[in-house]
Short mmCIF file of C-alpha atoms and ligand atoms in Angstrom, two decimals:
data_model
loop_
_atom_site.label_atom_id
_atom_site.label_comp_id
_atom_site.label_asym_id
_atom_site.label_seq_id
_atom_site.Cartn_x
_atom_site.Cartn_y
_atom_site.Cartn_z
CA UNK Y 91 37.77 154.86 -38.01
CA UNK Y 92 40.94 154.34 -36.00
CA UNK Y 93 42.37 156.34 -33.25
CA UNK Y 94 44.23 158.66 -34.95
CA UNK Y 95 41.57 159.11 -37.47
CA UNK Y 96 39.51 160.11 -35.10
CA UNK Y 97 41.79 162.63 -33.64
CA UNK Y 98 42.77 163.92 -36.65
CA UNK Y 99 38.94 164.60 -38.03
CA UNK Y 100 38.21 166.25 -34.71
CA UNK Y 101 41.28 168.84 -34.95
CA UNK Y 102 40.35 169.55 -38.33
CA UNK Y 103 36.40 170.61 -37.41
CA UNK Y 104 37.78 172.16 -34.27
CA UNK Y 105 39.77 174.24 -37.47
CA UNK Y 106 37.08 174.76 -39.33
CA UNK Y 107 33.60 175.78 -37.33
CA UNK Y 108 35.85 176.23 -33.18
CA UNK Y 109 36.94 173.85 -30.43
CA UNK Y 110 33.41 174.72 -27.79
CA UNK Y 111 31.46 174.02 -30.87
CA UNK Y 112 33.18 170.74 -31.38
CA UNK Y 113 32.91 169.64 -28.21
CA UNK Y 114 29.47 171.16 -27.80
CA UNK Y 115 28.25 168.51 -30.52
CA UNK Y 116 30.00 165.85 -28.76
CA UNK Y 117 28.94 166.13 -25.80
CA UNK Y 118 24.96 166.40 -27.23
CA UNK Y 119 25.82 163.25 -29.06
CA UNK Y 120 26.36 161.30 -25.52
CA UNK Y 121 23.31 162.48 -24.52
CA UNK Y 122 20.83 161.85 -27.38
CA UNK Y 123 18.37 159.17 -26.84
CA UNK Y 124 16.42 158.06 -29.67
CA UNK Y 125 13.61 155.35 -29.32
CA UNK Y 126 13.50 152.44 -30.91
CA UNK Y 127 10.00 150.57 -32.78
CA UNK Y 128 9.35 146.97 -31.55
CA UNK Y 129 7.75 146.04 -34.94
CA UNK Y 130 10.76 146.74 -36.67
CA UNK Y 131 12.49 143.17 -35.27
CA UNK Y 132 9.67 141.18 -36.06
CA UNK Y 133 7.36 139.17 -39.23
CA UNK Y 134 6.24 142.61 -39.96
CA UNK Y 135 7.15 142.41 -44.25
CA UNK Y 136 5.34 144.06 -47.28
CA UNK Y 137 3.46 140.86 -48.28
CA UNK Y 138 5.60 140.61 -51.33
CA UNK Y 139 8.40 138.08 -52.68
CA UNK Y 140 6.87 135.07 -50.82
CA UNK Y 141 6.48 136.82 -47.50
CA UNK Y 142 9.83 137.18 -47.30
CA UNK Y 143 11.17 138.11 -44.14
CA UNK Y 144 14.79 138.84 -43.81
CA UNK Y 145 16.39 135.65 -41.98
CA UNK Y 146 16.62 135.94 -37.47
CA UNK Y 147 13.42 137.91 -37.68
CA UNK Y 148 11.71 137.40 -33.88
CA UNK Y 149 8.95 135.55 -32.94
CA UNK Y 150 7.34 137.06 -30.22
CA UNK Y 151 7.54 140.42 -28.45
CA UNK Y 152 10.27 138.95 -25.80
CA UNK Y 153 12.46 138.19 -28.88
CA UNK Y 154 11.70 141.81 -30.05
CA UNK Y 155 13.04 142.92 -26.57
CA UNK Y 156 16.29 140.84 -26.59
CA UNK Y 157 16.91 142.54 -29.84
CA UNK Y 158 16.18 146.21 -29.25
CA UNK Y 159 18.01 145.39 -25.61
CA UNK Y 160 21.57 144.43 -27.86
CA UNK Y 161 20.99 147.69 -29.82
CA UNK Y 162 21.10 149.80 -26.56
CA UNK Y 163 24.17 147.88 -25.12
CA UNK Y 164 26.16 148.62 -28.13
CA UNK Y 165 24.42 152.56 -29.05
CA UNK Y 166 23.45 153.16 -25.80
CA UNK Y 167 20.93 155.59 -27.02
CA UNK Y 168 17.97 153.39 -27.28
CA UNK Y 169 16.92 152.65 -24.07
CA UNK Y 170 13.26 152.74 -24.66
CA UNK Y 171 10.84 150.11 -26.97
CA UNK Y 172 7.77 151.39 -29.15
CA UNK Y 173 4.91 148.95 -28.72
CA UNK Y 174 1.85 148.25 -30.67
CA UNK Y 175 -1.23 147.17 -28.36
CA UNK Y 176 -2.49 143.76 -30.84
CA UNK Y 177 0.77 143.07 -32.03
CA UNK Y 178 2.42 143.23 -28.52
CA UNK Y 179 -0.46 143.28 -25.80
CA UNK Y 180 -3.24 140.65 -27.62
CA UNK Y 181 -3.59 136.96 -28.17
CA UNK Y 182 -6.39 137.47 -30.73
CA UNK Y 183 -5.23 140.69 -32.36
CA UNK Y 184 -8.96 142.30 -31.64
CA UNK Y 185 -8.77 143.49 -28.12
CA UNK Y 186 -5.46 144.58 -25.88
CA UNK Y 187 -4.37 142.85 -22.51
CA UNK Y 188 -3.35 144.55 -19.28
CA UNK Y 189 -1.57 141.23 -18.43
CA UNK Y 190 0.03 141.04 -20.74
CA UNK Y 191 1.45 144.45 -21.02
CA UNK Y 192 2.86 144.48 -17.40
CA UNK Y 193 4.62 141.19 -18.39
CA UNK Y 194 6.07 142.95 -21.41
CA UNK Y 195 7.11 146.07 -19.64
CA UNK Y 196 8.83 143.61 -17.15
CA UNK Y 197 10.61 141.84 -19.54
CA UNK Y 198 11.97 144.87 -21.16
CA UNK Y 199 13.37 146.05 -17.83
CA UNK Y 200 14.88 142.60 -17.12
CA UNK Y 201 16.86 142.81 -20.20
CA UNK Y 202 17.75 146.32 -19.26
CA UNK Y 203 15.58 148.31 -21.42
CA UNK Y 204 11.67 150.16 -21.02
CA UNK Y 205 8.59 150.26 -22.77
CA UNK Y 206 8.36 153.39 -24.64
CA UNK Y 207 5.34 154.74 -26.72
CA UNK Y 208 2.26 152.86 -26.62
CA UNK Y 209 0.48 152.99 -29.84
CA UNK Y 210 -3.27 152.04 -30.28
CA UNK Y 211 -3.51 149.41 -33.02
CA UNK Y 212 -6.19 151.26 -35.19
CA UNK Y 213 -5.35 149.21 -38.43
CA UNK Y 214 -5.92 145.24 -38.27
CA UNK Y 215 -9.44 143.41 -38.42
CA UNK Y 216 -12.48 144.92 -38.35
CA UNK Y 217 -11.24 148.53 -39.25
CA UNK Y 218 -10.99 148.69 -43.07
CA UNK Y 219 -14.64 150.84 -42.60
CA UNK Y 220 -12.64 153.18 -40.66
CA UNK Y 221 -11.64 153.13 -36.91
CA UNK Y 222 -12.55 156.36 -34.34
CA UNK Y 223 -14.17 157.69 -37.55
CA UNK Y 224 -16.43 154.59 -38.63
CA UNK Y 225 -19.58 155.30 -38.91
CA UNK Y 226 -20.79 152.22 -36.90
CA UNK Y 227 -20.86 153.13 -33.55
CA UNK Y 228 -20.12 150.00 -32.02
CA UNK Y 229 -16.42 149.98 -34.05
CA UNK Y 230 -16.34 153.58 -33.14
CA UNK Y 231 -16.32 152.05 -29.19
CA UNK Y 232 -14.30 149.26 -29.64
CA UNK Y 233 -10.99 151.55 -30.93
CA UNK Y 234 -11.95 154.31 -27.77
CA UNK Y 235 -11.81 151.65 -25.42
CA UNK Y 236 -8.22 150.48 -26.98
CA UNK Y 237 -7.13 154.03 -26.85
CA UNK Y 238 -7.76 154.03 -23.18
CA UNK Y 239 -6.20 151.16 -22.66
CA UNK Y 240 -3.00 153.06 -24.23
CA UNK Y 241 -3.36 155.44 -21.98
CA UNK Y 242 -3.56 153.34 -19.18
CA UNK Y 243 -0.43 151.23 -20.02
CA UNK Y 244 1.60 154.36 -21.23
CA UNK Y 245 0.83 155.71 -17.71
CA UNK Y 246 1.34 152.88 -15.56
CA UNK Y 247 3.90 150.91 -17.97
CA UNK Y 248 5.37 152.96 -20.67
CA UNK Y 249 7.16 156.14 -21.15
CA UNK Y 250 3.14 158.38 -21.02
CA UNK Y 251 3.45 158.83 -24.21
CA UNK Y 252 0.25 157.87 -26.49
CA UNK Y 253 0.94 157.76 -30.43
CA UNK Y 254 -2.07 157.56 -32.28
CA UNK Y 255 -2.29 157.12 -36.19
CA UNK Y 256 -5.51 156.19 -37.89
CA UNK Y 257 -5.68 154.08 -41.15
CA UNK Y 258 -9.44 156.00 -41.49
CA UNK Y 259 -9.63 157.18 -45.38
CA UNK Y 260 -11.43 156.61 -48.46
CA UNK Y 261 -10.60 155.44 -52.31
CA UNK Y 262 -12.55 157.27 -54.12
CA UNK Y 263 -14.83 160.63 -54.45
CA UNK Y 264 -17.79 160.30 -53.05
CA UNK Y 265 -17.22 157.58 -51.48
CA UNK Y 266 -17.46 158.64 -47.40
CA UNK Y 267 -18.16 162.14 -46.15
CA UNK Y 268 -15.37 163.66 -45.39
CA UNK Y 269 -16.88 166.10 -42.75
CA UNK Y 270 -19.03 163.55 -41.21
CA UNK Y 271 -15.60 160.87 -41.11
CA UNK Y 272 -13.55 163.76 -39.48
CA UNK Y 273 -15.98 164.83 -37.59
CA UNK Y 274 -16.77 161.44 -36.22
CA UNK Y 275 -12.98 160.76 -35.20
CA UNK Y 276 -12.62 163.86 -33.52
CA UNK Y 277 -15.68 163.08 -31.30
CA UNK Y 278 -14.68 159.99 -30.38
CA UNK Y 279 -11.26 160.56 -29.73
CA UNK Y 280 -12.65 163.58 -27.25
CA UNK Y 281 -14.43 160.88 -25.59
CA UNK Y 282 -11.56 158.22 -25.27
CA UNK Y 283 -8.78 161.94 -24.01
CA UNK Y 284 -11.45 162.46 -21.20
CA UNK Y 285 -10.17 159.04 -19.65
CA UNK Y 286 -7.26 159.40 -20.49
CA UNK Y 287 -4.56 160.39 -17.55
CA UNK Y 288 -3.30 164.38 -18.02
CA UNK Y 289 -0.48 163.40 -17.60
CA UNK Y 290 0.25 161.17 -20.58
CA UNK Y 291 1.19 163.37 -23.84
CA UNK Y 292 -1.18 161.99 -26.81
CA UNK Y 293 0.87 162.39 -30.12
CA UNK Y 294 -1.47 162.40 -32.99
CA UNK Y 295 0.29 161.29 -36.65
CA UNK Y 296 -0.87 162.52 -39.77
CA UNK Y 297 -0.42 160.45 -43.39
CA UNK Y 298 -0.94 161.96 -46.97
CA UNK Y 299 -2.35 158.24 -48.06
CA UNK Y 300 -1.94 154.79 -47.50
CA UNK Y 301 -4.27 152.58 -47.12
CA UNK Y 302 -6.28 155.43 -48.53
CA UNK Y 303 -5.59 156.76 -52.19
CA UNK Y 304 -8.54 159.13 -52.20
CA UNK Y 305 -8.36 160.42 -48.80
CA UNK Y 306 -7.04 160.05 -45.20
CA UNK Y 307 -8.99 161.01 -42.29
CA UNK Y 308 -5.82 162.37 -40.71
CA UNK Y 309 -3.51 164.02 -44.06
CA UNK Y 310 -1.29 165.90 -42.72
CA UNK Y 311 -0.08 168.74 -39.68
CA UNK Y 312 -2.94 170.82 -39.95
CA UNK Y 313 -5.53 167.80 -39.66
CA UNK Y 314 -3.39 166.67 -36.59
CA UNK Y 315 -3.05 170.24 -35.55
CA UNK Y 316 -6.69 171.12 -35.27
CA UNK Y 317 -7.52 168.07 -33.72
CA UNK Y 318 -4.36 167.92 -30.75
CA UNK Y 319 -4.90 171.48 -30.11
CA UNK Y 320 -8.65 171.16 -28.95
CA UNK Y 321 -7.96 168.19 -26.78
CA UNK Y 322 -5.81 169.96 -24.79
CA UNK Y 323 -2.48 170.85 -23.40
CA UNK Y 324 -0.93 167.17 -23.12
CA UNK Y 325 -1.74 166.75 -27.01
CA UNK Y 326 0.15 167.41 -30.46
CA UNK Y 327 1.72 166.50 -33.52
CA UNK Y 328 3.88 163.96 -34.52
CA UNK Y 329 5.80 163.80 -38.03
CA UNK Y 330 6.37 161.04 -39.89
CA UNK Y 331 8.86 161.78 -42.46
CA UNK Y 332 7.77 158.82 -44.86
CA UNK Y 333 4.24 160.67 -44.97
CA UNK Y 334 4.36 163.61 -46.93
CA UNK Y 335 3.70 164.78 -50.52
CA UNK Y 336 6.96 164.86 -52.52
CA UNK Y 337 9.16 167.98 -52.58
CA UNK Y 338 7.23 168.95 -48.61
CA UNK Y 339 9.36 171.14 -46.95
CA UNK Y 340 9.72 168.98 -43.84
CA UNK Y 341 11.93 170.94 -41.53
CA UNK Y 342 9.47 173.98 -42.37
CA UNK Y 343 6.77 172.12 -40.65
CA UNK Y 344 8.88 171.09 -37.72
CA UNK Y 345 9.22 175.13 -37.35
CA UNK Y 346 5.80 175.98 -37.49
CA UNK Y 347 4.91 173.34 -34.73
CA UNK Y 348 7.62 174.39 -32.95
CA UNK Y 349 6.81 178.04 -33.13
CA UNK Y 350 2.91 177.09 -32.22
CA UNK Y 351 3.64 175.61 -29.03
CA UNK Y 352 2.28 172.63 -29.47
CA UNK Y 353 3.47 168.93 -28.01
CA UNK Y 354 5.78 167.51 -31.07
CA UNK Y 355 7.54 164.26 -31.97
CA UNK Y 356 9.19 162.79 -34.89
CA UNK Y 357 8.94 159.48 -36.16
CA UNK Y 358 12.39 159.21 -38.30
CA UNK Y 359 12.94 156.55 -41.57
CA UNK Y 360 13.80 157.70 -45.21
CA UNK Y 361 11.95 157.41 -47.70
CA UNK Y 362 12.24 157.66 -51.75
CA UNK Y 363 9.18 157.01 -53.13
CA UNK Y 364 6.43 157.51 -50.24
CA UNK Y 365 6.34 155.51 -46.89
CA UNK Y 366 9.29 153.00 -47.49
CA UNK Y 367 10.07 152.93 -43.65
CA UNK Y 368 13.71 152.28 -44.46
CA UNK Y 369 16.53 153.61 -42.42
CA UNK Y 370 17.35 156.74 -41.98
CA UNK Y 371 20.12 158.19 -43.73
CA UNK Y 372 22.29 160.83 -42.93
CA UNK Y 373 21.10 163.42 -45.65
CA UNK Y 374 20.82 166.89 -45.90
CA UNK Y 375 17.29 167.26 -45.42
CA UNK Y 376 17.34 164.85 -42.15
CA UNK Y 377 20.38 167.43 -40.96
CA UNK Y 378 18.03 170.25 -41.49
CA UNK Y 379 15.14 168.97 -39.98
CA UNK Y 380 17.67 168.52 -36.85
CA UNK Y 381 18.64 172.60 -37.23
CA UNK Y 382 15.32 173.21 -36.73
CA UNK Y 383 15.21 170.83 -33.49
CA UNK Y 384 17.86 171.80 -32.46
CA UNK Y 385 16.99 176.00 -32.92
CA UNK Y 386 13.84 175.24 -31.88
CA UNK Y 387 15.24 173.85 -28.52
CA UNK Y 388 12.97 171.09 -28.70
CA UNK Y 389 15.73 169.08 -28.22
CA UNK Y 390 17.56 167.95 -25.34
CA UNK Y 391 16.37 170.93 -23.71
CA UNK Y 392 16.86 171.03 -20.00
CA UNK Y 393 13.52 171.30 -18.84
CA UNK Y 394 12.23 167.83 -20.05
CA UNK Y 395 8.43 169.02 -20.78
CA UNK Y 396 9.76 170.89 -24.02
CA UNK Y 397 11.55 168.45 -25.78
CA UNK Y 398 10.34 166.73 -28.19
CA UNK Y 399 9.63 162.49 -28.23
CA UNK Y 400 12.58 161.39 -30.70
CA UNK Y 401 11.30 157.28 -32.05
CA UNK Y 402 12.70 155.21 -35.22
CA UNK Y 403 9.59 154.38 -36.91
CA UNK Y 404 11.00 151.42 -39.64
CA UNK Y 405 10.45 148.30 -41.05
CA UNK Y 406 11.68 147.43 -44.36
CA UNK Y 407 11.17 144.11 -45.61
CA UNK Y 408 14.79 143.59 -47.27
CA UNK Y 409 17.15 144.66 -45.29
CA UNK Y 410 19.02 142.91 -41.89
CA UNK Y 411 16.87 144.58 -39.43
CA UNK Y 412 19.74 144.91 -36.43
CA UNK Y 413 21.77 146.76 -39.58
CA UNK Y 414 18.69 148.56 -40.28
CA UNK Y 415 18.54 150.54 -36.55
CA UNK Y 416 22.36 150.42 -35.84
CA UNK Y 417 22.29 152.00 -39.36
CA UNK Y 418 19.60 154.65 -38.59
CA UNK Y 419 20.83 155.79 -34.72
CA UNK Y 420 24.22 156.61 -36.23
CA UNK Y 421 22.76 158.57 -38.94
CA UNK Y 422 20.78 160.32 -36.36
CA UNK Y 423 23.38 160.93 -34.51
CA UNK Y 424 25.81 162.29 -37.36
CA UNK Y 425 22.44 164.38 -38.46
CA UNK Y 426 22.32 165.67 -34.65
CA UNK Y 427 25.87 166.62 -35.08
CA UNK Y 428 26.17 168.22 -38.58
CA UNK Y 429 23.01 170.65 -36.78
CA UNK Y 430 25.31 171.58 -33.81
CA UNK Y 431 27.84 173.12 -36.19
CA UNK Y 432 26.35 175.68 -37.28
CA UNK Y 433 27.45 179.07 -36.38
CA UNK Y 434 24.17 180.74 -35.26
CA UNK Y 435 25.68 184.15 -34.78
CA UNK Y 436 27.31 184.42 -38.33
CA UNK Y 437 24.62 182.72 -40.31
CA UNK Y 438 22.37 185.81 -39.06
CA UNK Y 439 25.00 188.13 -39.94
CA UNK Y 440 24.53 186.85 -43.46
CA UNK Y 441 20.88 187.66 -43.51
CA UNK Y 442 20.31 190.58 -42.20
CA UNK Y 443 22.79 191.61 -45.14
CA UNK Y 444 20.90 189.73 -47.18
CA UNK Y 445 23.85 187.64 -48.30
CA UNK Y 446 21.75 185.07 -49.88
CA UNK Y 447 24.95 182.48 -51.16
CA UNK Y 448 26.82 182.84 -48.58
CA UNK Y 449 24.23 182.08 -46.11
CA UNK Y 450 23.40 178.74 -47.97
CA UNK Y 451 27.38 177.68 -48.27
CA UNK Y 452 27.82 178.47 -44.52
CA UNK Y 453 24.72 176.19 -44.05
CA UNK Y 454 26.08 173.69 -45.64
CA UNK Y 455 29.42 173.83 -45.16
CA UNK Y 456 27.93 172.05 -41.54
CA UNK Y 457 25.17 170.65 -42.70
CA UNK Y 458 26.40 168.85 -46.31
CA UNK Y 459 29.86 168.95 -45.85
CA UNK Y 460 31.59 168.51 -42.60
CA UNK Y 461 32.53 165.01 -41.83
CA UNK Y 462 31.21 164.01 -38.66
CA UNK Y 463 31.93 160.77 -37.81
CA UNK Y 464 35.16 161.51 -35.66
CA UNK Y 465 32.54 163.88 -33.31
CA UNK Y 466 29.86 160.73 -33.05
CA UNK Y 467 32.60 158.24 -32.48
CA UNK Y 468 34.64 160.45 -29.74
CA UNK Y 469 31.24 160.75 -28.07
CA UNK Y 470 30.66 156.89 -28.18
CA UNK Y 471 34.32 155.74 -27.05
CA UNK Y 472 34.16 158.71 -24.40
CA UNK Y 473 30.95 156.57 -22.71
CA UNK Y 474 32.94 153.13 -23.11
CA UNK Y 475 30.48 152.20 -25.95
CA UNK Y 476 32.33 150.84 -29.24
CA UNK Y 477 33.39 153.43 -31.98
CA UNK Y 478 31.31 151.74 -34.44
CA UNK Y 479 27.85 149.74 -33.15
CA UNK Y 480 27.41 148.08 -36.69
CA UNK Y 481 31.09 146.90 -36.94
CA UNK Y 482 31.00 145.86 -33.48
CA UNK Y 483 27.51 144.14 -33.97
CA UNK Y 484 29.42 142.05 -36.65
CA UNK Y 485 31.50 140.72 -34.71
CA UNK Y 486 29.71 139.63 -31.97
CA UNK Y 487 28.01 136.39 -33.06
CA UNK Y 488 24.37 137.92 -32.29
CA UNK Y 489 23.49 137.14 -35.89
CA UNK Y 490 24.68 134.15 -36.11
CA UNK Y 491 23.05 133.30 -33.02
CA UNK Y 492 19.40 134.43 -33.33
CA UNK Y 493 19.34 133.26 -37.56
CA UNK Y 494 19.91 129.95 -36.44
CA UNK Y 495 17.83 129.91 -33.12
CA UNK Y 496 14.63 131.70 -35.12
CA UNK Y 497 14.60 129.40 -38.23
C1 LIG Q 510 1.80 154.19 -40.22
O1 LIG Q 510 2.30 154.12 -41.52
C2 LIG Q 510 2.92 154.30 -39.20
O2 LIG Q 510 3.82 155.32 -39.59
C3 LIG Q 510 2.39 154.55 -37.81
O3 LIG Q 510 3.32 155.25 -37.04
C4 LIG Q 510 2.24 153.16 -37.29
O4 LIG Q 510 2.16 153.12 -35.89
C5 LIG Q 510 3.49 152.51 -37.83
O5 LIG Q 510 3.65 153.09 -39.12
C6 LIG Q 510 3.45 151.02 -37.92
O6 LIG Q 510 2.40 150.61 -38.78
MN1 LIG Q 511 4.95 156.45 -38.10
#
């Protein structure tokens, strides 16, 4: 967009939905940070097409942090790294290293970024009997004593935030207990919270399926929500949007964790089919689910401890991966926008008359149909930070640089 575009697209939603309004949303914009997932740089693929990874894919987690530390300098809104204990922290992929966490987190500062989430790796060898719901006990221990490990780097290292999500399922009928496999989990994930700091926040993710078909251990908010909310007051819920049964009302969910009280975070991608991890787009249901953030004032509220933890959770094997997350902060940031337009006070209006249409047009007149982009770029040139990341990220010779570097 040039200049005048821009200036032209803000006086015309300054027309339509008020000038505080406008600059409300532009100002929320600047301050929006959303977290970025170290996997997404890396060899992580779908095992299909020959392995194919798409070319400048990094080698090691310090290549992973010179990538997510360009993505901040031209966003800056992604000042923070998710990490993955045995694919960042391990040199066998079995059991996580202190060392070489504190090395990590220092390498992410040098390069002008922070460790963010640290997330137990429940799913890699060994665990395809189940993780903290195996019923072996000694695999049962092995996976507590990761998770407080996580809880000892997020403390010391990271942002004390603890994501957990469990791979623990089944493929067929019959073929674990379900009460015993829940129950299991829940008792040893009791055991690994006790030693865990109170002041780290554990975030506990739910997932319809995958890798089971039959079954997960953890399916979805109400699993996580029984679980989170007898652990204690520095647990909840975090939503994955790629992990839901078609046709879920997402945004509904976000409002009954919201209403609950609970600890929440979000783990943003789209997805089409199930859990594609692609980019997020800036779609209608991703601007409602930010309404309900955003109502909810779970979101950049001004006392810290009731906001929500905002984190990119993507990886798609096809696409250029530094398009991929310049791609999904914007449309986070457009969705963030499109949610700040709407006129609270009138939408009520409508229904408490029970104007049913007009309600939904008004709604979308923000949330489908305003044009953001002049709000998201005013609020990036206002901070010095280029209009457009991705176009800017072309330009700079970054590709270029790391696809012949990491061949
Ligand atoms: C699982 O599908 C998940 O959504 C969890 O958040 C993991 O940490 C992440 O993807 C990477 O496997
Ligand atoms: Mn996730």
């Amino acid at each position: 967009m040039t200049d005048s575009q821009i200036t032209a697209g803000l006086r015309a939603l300054e027309l339509e939905f008020g000038k505080e309004i406008v600059k409300h949303a532009v100002a929320a914009v600047q301050k929006f940070r959303v977290e970025v997932p170290g996997w997404v740089f890396g060899r992580f693929g779908g095992g299909r097409f020959g392995d194919y990874t798409p070319p400048g894919a990094a080698r090691t987690i310090y290549e992973k942090l010179d990538d997510a530390a360009f993505i901040h300098r031209l966003t800056g809104a992604t000042e923070t790294v998710a990490m993955h204990i045995l694919w960042d922290f391990s040199k066998d992929g079995v059991v996580g290293d202190l060392k070489i966490a504190e090395e990590v987190a220092r390498a992410a500062e040098e390069r002008g970024v922070r460790m963010g989430s640290v997330s137990p790796t429940y799913f890699l060898k060994g665990s395809h009997r189940g993780s903290l719901s195996s019923d072996d006990p000694a695999v049962r221990e092995r996976y507590i004593e990761q998770t407080i490990l996580g809880g000892q780097i997020a403390k010391d290292l990271g942002t004390r935030l603890l994501t957990l999500w469990f791979p623990d399922g089944s493929l067929y009928p019959g073929q674990i207990q379900l009460r015993r496999a829940f129950a299991n989990l829940e008792e040893s994930l009791q055991k690994a919270h006790r030693r865990i700091d109170p002041d780290v926040t554990v975030l506990i993710e739910y997932k319809l399926f995958e890798p089971g078909t039959y079954s997960t251990t953890v399916s979805d908010w109400g699993s996580a929500y029984v679980l989170a909310s007898r652990l204690g007051e520095n647990a909840g819920v975090l939503v994955d949007l790629g992990h839901h049964p078609h046709g879920k009302n997402i945004e509904q969910i976000v409002a009954y964790l919201i209403h609950s009280g609970i600890k929440g975070g979000f783990h943003f991608n789209t997805r089409y089919a199930a859990d594609d991890d692609q980019a997020v787009e800036p779609n209608p249901e991703m601007a409602r689910i930010f309404y309900e953030l955003v109502q909810g004032e779970v979101i950049l509220n001004d006392t810290p401890s009731k906001n929500w933890a905002y984190m990119i959770d993507q990886c798609s094997g096809r696409e250029n991966r530094m398009h991929a997350v310049l791609h999904s902060v914007d449309s986070l940031q457009l969705s963030l926008a499109k949610a700040l337009l709407v006129n609270g006070a009138r939408l009520r209006d409508y229904q408490q008359k029970d104007e049913i249409i007009l309600a939904n047009r008004m709604f979308n007149a923000a949330l489908l149909n305003a044009d953001v982009r002049p709000i998201v770029a005013a609020a990036r040139l206002d901070r010095n930070l280029p209009a457009d990341p991705l176009d800017a990220y072309m330009k700079s010779g970054y590709r270029e640089k790391i696809e012949t570097e990491r061949k």
